[in-house]
mmCIF file of C-alpha atoms in Angstrom:
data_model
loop_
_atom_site.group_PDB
_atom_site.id
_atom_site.type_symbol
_atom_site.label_atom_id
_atom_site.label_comp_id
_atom_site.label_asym_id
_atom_site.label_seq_id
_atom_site.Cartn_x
_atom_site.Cartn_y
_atom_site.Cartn_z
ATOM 1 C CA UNK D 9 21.143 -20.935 4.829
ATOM 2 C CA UNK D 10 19.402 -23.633 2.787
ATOM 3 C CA UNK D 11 19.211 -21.119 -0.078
ATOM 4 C CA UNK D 12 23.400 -20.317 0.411
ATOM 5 C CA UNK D 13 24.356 -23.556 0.291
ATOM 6 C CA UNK D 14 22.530 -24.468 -2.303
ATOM 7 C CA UNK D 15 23.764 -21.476 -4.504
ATOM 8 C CA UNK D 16 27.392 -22.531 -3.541
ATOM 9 C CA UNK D 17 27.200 -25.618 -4.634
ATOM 10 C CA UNK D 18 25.479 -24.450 -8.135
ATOM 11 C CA UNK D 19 28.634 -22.448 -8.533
ATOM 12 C CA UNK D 20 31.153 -24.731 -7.503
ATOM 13 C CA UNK D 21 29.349 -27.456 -9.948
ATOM 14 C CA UNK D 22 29.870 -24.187 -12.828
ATOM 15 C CA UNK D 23 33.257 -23.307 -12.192
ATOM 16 C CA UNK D 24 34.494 -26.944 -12.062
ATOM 17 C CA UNK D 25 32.766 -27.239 -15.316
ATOM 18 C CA UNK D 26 35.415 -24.337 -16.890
ATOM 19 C CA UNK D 27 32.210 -21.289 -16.533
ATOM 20 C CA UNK D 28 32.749 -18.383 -15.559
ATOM 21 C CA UNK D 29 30.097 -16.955 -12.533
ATOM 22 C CA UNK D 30 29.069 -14.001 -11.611
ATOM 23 C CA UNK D 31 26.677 -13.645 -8.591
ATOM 24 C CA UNK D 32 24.418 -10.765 -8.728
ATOM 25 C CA UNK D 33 21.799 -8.962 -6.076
ATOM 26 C CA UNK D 34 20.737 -9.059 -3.177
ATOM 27 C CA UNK D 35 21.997 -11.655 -0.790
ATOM 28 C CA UNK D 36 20.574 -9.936 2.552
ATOM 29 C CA UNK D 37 23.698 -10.122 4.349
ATOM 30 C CA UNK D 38 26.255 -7.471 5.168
ATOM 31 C CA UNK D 39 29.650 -8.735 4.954
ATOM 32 C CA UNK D 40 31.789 -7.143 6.932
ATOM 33 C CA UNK D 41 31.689 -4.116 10.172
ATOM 34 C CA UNK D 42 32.385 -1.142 7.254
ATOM 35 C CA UNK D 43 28.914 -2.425 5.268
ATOM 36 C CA UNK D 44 26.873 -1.855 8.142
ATOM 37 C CA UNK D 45 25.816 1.487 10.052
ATOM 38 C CA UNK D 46 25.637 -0.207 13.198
ATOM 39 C CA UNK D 47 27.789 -2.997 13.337
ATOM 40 C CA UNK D 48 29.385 -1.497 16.146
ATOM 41 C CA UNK D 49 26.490 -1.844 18.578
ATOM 42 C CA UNK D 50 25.148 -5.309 17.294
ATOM 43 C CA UNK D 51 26.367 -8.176 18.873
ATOM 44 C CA UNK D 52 28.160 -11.406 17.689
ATOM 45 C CA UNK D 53 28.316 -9.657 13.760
ATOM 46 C CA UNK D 54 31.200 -11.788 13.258
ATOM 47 C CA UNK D 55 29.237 -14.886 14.089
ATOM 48 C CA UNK D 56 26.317 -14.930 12.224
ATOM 49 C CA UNK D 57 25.770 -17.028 9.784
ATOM 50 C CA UNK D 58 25.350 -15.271 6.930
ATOM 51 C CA UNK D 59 28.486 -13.545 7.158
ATOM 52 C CA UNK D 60 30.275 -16.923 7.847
ATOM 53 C CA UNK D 61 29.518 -17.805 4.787
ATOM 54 C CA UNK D 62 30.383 -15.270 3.177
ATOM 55 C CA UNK D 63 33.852 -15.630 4.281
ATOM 56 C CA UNK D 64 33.868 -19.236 2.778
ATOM 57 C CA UNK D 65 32.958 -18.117 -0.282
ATOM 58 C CA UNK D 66 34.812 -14.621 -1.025
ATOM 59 C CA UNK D 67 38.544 -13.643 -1.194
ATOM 60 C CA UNK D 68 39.858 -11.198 1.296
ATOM 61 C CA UNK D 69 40.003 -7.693 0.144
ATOM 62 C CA UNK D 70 42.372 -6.861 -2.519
ATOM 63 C CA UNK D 71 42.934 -8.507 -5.544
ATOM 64 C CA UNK D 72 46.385 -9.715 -4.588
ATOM 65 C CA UNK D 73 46.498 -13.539 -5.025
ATOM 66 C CA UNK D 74 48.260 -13.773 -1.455
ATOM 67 C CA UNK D 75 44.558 -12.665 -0.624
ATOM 68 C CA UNK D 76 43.094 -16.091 -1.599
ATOM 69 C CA UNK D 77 40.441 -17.654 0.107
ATOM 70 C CA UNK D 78 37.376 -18.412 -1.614
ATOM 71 C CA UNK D 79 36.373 -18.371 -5.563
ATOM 72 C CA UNK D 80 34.625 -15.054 -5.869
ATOM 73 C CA UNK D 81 35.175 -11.658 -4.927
ATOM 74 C CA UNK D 82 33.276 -8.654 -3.897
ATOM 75 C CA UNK D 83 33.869 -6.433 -7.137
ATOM 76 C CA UNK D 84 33.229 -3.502 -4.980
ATOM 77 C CA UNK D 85 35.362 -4.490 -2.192
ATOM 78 C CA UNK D 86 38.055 -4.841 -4.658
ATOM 79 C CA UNK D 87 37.979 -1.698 -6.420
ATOM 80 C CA UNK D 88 36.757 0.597 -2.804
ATOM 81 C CA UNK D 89 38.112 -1.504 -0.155
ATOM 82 C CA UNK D 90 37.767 1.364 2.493
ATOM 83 C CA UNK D 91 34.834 3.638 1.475
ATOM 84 C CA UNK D 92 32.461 4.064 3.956
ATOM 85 C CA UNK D 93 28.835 4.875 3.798
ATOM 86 C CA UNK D 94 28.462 2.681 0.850
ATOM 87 C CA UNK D 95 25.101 0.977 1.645
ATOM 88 C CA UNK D 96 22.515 -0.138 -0.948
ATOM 89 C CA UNK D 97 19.512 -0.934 1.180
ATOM 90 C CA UNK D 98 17.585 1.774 3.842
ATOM 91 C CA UNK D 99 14.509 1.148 6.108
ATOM 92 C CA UNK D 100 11.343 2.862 4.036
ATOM 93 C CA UNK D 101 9.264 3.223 7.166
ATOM 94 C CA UNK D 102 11.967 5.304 9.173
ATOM 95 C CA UNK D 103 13.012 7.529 6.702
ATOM 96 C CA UNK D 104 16.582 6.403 7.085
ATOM 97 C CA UNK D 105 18.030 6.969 3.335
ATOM 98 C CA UNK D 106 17.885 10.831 3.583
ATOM 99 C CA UNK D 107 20.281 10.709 6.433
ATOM 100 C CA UNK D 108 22.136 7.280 4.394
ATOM 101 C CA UNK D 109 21.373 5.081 7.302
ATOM 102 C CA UNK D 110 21.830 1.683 5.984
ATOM 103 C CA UNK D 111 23.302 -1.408 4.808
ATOM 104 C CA UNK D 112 25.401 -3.005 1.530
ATOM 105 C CA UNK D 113 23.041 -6.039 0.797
ATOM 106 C CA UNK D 114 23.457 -6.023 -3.039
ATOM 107 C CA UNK D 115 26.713 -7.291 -4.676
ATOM 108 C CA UNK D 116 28.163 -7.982 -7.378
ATOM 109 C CA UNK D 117 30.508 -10.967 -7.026
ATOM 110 C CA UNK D 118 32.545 -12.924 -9.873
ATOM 111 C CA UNK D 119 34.672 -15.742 -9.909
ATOM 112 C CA UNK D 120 38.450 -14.531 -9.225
ATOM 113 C CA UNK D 121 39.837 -15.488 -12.334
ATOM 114 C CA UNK D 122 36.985 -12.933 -14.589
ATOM 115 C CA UNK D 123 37.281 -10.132 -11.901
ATOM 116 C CA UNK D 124 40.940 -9.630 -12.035
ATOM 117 C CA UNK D 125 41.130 -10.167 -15.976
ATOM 118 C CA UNK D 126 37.935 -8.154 -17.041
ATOM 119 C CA UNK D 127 36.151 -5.927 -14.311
ATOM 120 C CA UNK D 128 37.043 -2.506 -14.701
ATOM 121 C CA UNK D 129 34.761 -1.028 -12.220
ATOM 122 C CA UNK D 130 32.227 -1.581 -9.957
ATOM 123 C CA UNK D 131 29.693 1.256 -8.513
ATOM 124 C CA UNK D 132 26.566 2.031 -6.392
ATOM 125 C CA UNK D 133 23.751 3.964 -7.448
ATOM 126 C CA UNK D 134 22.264 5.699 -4.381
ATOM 127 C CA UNK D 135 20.527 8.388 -5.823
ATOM 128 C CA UNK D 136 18.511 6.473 -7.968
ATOM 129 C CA UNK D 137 15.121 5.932 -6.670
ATOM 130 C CA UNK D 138 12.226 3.606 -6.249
ATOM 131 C CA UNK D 139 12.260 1.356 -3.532
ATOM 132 C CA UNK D 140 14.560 0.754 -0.318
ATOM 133 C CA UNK D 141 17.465 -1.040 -2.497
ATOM 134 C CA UNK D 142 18.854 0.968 -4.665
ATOM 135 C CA UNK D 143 21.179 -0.263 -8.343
ATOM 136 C CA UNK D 144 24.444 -2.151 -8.228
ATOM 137 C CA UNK D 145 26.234 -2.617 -11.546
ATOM 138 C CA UNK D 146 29.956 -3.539 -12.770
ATOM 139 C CA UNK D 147 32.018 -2.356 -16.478
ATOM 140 C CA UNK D 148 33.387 -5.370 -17.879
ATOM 141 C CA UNK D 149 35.617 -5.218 -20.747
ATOM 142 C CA UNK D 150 34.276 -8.338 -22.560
ATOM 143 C CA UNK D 151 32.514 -9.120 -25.863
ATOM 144 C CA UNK D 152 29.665 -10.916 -26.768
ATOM 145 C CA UNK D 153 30.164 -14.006 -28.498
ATOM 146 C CA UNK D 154 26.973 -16.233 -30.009
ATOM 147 C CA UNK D 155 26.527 -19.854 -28.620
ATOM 148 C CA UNK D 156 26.206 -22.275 -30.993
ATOM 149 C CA UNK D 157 23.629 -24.173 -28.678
ATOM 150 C CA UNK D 158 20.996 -23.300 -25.906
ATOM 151 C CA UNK D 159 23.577 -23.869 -22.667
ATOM 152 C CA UNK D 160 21.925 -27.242 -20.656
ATOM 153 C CA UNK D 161 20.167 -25.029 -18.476
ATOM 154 C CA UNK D 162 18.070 -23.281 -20.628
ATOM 155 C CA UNK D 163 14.236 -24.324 -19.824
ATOM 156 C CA UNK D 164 13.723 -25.174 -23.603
ATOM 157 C CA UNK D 165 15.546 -29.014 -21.940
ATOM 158 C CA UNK D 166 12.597 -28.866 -19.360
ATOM 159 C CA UNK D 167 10.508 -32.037 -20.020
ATOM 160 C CA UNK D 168 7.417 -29.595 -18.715
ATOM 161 C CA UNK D 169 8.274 -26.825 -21.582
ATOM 162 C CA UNK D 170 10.264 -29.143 -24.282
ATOM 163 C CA UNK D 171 8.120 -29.422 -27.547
ATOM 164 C CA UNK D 172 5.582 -27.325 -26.538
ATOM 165 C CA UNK D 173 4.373 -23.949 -26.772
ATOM 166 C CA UNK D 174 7.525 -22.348 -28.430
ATOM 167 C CA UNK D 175 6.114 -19.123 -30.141
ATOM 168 C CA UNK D 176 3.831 -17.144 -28.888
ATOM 169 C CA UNK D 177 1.698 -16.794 -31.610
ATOM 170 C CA UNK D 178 0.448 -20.239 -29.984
ATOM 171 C CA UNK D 179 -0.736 -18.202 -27.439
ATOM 172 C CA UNK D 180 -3.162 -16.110 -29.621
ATOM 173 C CA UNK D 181 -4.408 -19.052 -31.876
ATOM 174 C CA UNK D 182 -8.093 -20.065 -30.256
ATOM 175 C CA UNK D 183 -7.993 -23.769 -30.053
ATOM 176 C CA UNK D 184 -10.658 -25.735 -31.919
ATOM 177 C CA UNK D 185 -14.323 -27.006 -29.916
ATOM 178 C CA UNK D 186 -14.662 -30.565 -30.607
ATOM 179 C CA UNK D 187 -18.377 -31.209 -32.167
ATOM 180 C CA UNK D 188 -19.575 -32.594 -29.037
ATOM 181 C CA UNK D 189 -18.615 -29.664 -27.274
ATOM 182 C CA UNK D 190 -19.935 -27.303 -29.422
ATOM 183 C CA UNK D 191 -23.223 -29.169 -29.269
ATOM 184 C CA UNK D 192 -23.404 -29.273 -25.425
ATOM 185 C CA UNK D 193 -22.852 -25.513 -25.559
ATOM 186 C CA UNK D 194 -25.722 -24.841 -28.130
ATOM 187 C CA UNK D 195 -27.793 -27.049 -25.891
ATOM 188 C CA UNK D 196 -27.065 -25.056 -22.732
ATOM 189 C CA UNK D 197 -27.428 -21.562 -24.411
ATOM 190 C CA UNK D 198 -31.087 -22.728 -25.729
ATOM 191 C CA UNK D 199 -32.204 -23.713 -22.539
ATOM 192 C CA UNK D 200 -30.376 -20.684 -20.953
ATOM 193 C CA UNK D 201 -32.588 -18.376 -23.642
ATOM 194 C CA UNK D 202 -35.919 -20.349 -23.119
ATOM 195 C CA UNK D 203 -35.494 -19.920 -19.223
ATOM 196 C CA UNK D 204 -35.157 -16.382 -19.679
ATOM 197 C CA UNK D 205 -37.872 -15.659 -21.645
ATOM 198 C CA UNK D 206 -40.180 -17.653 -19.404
ATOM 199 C CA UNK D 207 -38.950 -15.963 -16.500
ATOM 200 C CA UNK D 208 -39.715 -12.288 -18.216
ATOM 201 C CA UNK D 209 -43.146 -14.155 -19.512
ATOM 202 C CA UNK D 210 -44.043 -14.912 -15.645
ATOM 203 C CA UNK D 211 -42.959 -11.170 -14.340
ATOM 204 C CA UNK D 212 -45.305 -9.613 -17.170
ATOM 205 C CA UNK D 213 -48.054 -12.103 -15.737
ATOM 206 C CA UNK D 214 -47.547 -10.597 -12.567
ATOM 207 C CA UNK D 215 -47.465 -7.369 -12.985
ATOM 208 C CA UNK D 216 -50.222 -4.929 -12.506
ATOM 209 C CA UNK D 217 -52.533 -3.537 -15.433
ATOM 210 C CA UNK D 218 -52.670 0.619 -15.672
ATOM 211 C CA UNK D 219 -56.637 0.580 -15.789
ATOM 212 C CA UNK D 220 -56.005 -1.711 -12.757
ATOM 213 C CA UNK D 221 -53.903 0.638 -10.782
ATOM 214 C CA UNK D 222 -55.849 3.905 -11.640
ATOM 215 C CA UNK D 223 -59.158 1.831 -10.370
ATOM 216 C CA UNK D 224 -57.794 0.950 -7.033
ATOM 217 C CA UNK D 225 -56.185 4.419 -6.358
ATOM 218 C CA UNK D 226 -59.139 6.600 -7.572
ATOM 219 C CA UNK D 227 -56.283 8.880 -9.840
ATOM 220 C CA UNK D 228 -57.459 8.349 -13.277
ATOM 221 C CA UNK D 229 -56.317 11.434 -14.111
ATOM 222 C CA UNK D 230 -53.567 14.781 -13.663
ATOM 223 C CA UNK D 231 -56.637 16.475 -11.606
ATOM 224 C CA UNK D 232 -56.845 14.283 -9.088
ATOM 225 C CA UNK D 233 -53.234 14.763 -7.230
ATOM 226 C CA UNK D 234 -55.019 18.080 -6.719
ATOM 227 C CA UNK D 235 -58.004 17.275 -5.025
ATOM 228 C CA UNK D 236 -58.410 17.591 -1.016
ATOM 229 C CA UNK D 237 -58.333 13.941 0.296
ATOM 230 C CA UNK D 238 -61.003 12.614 1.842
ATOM 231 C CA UNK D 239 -59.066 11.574 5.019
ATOM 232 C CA UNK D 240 -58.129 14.658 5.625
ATOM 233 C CA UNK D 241 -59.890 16.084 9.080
ATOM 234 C CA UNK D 242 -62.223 19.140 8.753
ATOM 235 C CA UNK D 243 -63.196 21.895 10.842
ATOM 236 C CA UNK D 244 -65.568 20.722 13.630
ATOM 237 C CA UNK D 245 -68.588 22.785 13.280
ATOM 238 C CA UNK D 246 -69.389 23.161 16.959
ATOM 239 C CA UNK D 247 -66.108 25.097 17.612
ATOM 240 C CA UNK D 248 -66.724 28.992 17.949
ATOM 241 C CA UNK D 249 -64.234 31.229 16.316
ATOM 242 C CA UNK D 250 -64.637 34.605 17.641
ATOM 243 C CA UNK D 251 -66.171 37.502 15.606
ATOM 244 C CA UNK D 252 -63.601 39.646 13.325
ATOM 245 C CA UNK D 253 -63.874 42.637 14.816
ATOM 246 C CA UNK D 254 -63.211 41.513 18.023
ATOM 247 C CA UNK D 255 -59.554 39.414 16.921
ATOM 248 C CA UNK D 256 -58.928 42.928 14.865
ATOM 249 C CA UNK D 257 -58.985 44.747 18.713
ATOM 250 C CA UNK D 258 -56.889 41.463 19.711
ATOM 251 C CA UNK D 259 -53.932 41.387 17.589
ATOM 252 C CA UNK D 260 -53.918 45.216 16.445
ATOM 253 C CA UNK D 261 -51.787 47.722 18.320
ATOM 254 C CA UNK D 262 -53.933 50.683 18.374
ATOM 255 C CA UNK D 263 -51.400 53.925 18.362
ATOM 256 C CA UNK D 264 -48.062 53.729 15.987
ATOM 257 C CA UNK D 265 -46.142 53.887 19.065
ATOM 258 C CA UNK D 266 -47.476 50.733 20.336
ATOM 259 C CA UNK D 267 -46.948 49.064 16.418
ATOM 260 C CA UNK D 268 -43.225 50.438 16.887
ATOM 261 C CA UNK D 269 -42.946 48.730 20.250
ATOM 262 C CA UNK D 270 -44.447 45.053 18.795
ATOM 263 C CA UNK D 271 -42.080 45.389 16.105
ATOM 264 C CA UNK D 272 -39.091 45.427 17.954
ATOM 265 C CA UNK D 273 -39.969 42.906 20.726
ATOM 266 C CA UNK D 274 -40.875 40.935 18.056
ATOM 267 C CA UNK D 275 -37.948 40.991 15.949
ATOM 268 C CA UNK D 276 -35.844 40.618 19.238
ATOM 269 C CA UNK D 277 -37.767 37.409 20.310
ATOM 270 C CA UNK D 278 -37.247 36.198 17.057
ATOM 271 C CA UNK D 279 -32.865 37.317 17.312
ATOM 272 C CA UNK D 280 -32.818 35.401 20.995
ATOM 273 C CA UNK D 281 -34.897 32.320 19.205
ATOM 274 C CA UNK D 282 -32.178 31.836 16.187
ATOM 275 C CA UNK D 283 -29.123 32.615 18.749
ATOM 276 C CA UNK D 284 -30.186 29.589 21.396
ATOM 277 C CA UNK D 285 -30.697 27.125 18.372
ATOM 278 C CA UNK D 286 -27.591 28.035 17.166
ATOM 279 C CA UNK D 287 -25.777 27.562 20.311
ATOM 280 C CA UNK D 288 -27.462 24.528 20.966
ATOM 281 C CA UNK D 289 -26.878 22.861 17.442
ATOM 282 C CA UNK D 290 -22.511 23.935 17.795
ATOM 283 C CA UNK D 291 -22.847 22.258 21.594
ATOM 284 C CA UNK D 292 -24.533 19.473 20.095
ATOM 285 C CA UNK D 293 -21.773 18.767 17.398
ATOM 286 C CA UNK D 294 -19.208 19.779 19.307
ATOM 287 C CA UNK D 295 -20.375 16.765 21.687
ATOM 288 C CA UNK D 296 -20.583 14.303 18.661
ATOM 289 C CA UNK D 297 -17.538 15.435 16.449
ATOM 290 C CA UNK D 298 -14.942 16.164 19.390
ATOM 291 C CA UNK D 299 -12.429 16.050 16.584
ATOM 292 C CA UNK D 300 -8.738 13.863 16.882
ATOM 293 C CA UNK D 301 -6.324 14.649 19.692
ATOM 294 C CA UNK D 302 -3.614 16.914 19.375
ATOM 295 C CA UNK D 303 -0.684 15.177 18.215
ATOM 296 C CA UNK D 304 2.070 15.538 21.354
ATOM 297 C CA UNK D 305 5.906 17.350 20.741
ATOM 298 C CA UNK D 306 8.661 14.616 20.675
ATOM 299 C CA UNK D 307 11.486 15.464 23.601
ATOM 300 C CA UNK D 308 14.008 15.885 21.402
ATOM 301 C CA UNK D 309 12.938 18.861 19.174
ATOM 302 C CA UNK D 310 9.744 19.805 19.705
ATOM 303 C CA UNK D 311 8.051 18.712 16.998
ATOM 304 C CA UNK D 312 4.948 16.671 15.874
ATOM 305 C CA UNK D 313 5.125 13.342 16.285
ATOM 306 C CA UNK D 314 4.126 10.875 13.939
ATOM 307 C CA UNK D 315 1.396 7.851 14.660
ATOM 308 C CA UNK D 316 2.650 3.912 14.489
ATOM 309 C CA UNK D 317 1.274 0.897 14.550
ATOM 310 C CA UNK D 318 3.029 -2.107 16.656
ATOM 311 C CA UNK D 319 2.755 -4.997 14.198
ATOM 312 C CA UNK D 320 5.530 -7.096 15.784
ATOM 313 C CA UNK D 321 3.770 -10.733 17.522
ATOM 314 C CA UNK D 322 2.948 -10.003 21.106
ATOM 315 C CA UNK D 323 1.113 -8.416 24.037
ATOM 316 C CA UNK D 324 1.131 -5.019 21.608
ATOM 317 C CA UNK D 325 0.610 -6.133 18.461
ATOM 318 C CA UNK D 326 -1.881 -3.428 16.665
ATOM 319 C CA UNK D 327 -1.207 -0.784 19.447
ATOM 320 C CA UNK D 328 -0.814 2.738 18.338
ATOM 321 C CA UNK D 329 2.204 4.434 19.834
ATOM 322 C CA UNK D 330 3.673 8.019 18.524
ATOM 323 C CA UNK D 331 7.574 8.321 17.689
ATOM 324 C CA UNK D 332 9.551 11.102 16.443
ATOM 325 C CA UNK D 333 8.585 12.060 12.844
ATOM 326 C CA UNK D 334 12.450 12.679 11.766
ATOM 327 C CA UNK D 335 14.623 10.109 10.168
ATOM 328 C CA UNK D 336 16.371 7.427 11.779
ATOM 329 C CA UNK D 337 20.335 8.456 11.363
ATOM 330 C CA UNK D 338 23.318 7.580 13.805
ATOM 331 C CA UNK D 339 22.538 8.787 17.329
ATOM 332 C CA UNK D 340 25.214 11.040 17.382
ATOM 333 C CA UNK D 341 23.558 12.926 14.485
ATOM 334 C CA UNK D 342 21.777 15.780 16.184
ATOM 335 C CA UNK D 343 19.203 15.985 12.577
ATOM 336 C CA UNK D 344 18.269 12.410 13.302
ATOM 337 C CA UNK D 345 15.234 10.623 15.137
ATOM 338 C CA UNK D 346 15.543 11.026 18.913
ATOM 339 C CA UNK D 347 14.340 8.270 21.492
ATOM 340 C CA UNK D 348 10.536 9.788 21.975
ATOM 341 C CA UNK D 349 7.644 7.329 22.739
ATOM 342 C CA UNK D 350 4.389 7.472 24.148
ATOM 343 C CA UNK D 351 1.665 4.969 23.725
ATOM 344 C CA UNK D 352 -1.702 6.419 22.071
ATOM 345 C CA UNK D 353 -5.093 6.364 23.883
ATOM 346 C CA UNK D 354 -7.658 3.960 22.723
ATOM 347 C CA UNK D 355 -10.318 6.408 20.738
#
């Protein structure tokens, strides 16, 4: 309201001055029950503020001078004082622009005296896209006339800008080091240069030699990766193994039926082996990766829902809840967003 008032009385201060004004974008405010998509079930619309103010400062619709109330006029209003469904601004998060769900927040107003003699239209551009306003624009059937002088509030008159910093090529002009400045900096890059170099002087110092390294590892050469380690444990001498012949009678079938019969057991020991590890590596994962929930049906059509976050101050505020994923559109709109909601479990 600050913000209003204090545009009014820029205007006023204009218009008094023999200006014409023209008050362009968005003001956040609809004016009047036919700019709004609910204004129906909101309460007090009349009252607000905003819109109080708006009365003050607009003429009733029409362009009739009978109609006079304030200085300006809704250029819109005037030339499309009944069409409905003219809104400029949707909700993004709801999807409500496919179904034109919305508001008229963006005007176009001039002073009464400039809309009657030179506005010849004033439109909407829904379809254009890009963020949840869309254009607002006016045809005026003036011509463009050269000042002789920068208007008094250019910011050239600013005592912050006047003077100073005119053309930008002052921008791309490097200003000049005073000597002591430039000497300070040489001074600070030596000492920056000599620290390094006694800092790479000291690593070097610290550093292993090769003849050092090969000494202490005993791998002076390509060979000696290759050679058993003397860590390594060896075969105790006082263990038995048992004669050859004997492990030959062990571990040899003795007929080819019996070789036939070790062959398959074995294979099918080795079939049962890979099929329990399987099963017991998916049961395993299946344990750790249990995967998201399945996302529930909204009431209203049977559909997925969609996932929100609460980020309104309160009790709630970063709860997940799921809501219909359709568009928000008037309730008696079958293709719109019904009333589903159901909180979502804490993963």
């Amino acid at each position: 309201m600050r913000f209003y008032r204090l545009l009014q009385i820029r205007t006023e201060a204009l218009l008094a001055a023999g200006s014409h004004v023209i008050i362009l974008g968005d003001l956040n405010t609809a004016h009047r029950p036919i700019d709004h998509w609910d204004a129906v079930n909101l309460e007090c619309f009349e009252e607000d503020p905003g819109r109080k103010w708006m009365d003050s400062l607009l003429s009733n619709l029409g362009c009739q001078s009978a109609s006079h109330v304030g200085p300006f006029i809704d250029s819109y209003r005037c030339f499309q004082p009944k069409q409905e469904g003219a809104f400029t601004c949707w909700s993004a998060v709801t999807g409500a622009r496919h179904l034109n769900y919305g508001s008229r927040l963006d005007y176009v107003l001039g002073d009464r005296t400039l809309v009657i003699d030179t506005f010849q239209a004033s439109f909407l551009l829904p379809e254009v896209m890009g963020s949840d306003h869309c254009p607002v624009g006016a045809v005026l059937s003036v011509s463009s006339v050269p000042a002789k002088q920068c208007p008094p509030l250019c910011t050239r008159f600013l005592p912050e800008f006047a003077g100073t910093q005119l053309k930008i090529l002052r921008f791309l002009v490097p200003l000049e080091q005073s000597p002591v400045l430039e000497q300070s900096t040489l001074q600070h890059n030596n000492q920056t240069r000599v620290q390094t170099c006694q800092n790479k002087a000291q690593v070097r110092s610290t550093r292993p030699q090769p003849s050092q390294v090969g000494s202490s590892r005993g791998q002076k050469n390509l060979k000696s990766y290759f050679q058993p380690s003397p860590s390594c444990p060896q075969a105790s001498p006082d263990i038995e193994l048992p004669s050859l012949p004997l492990m030959s009678a062990l571990m040899t079938p003795k007929t080819p039926e019996e070789k036939a019969v070790a062959k398959v057991v074995k294979g099918q020991a080795k079939t049962s082996e890979a099929k329990d590890e399987k099963e017991l590596r998916t049961s395993f994962w299946k344990s750790v990766l249990a995967g998201p929930l399945r996302t529930p049906l909204c009431g209203g059509h049977r559909e997925p829902c969609v996932m929100r976050t609460v980020k309104k101050p309160g009790p709630n505020l970063g709860r997940r809840f799921y809501m219909c994923a359709r568009p928000r559109g008037p309730p008696t709109d079958p293709s719109s967003r019904c009333n589903f909601f159901l909180w979502s479990r804490p993963s």
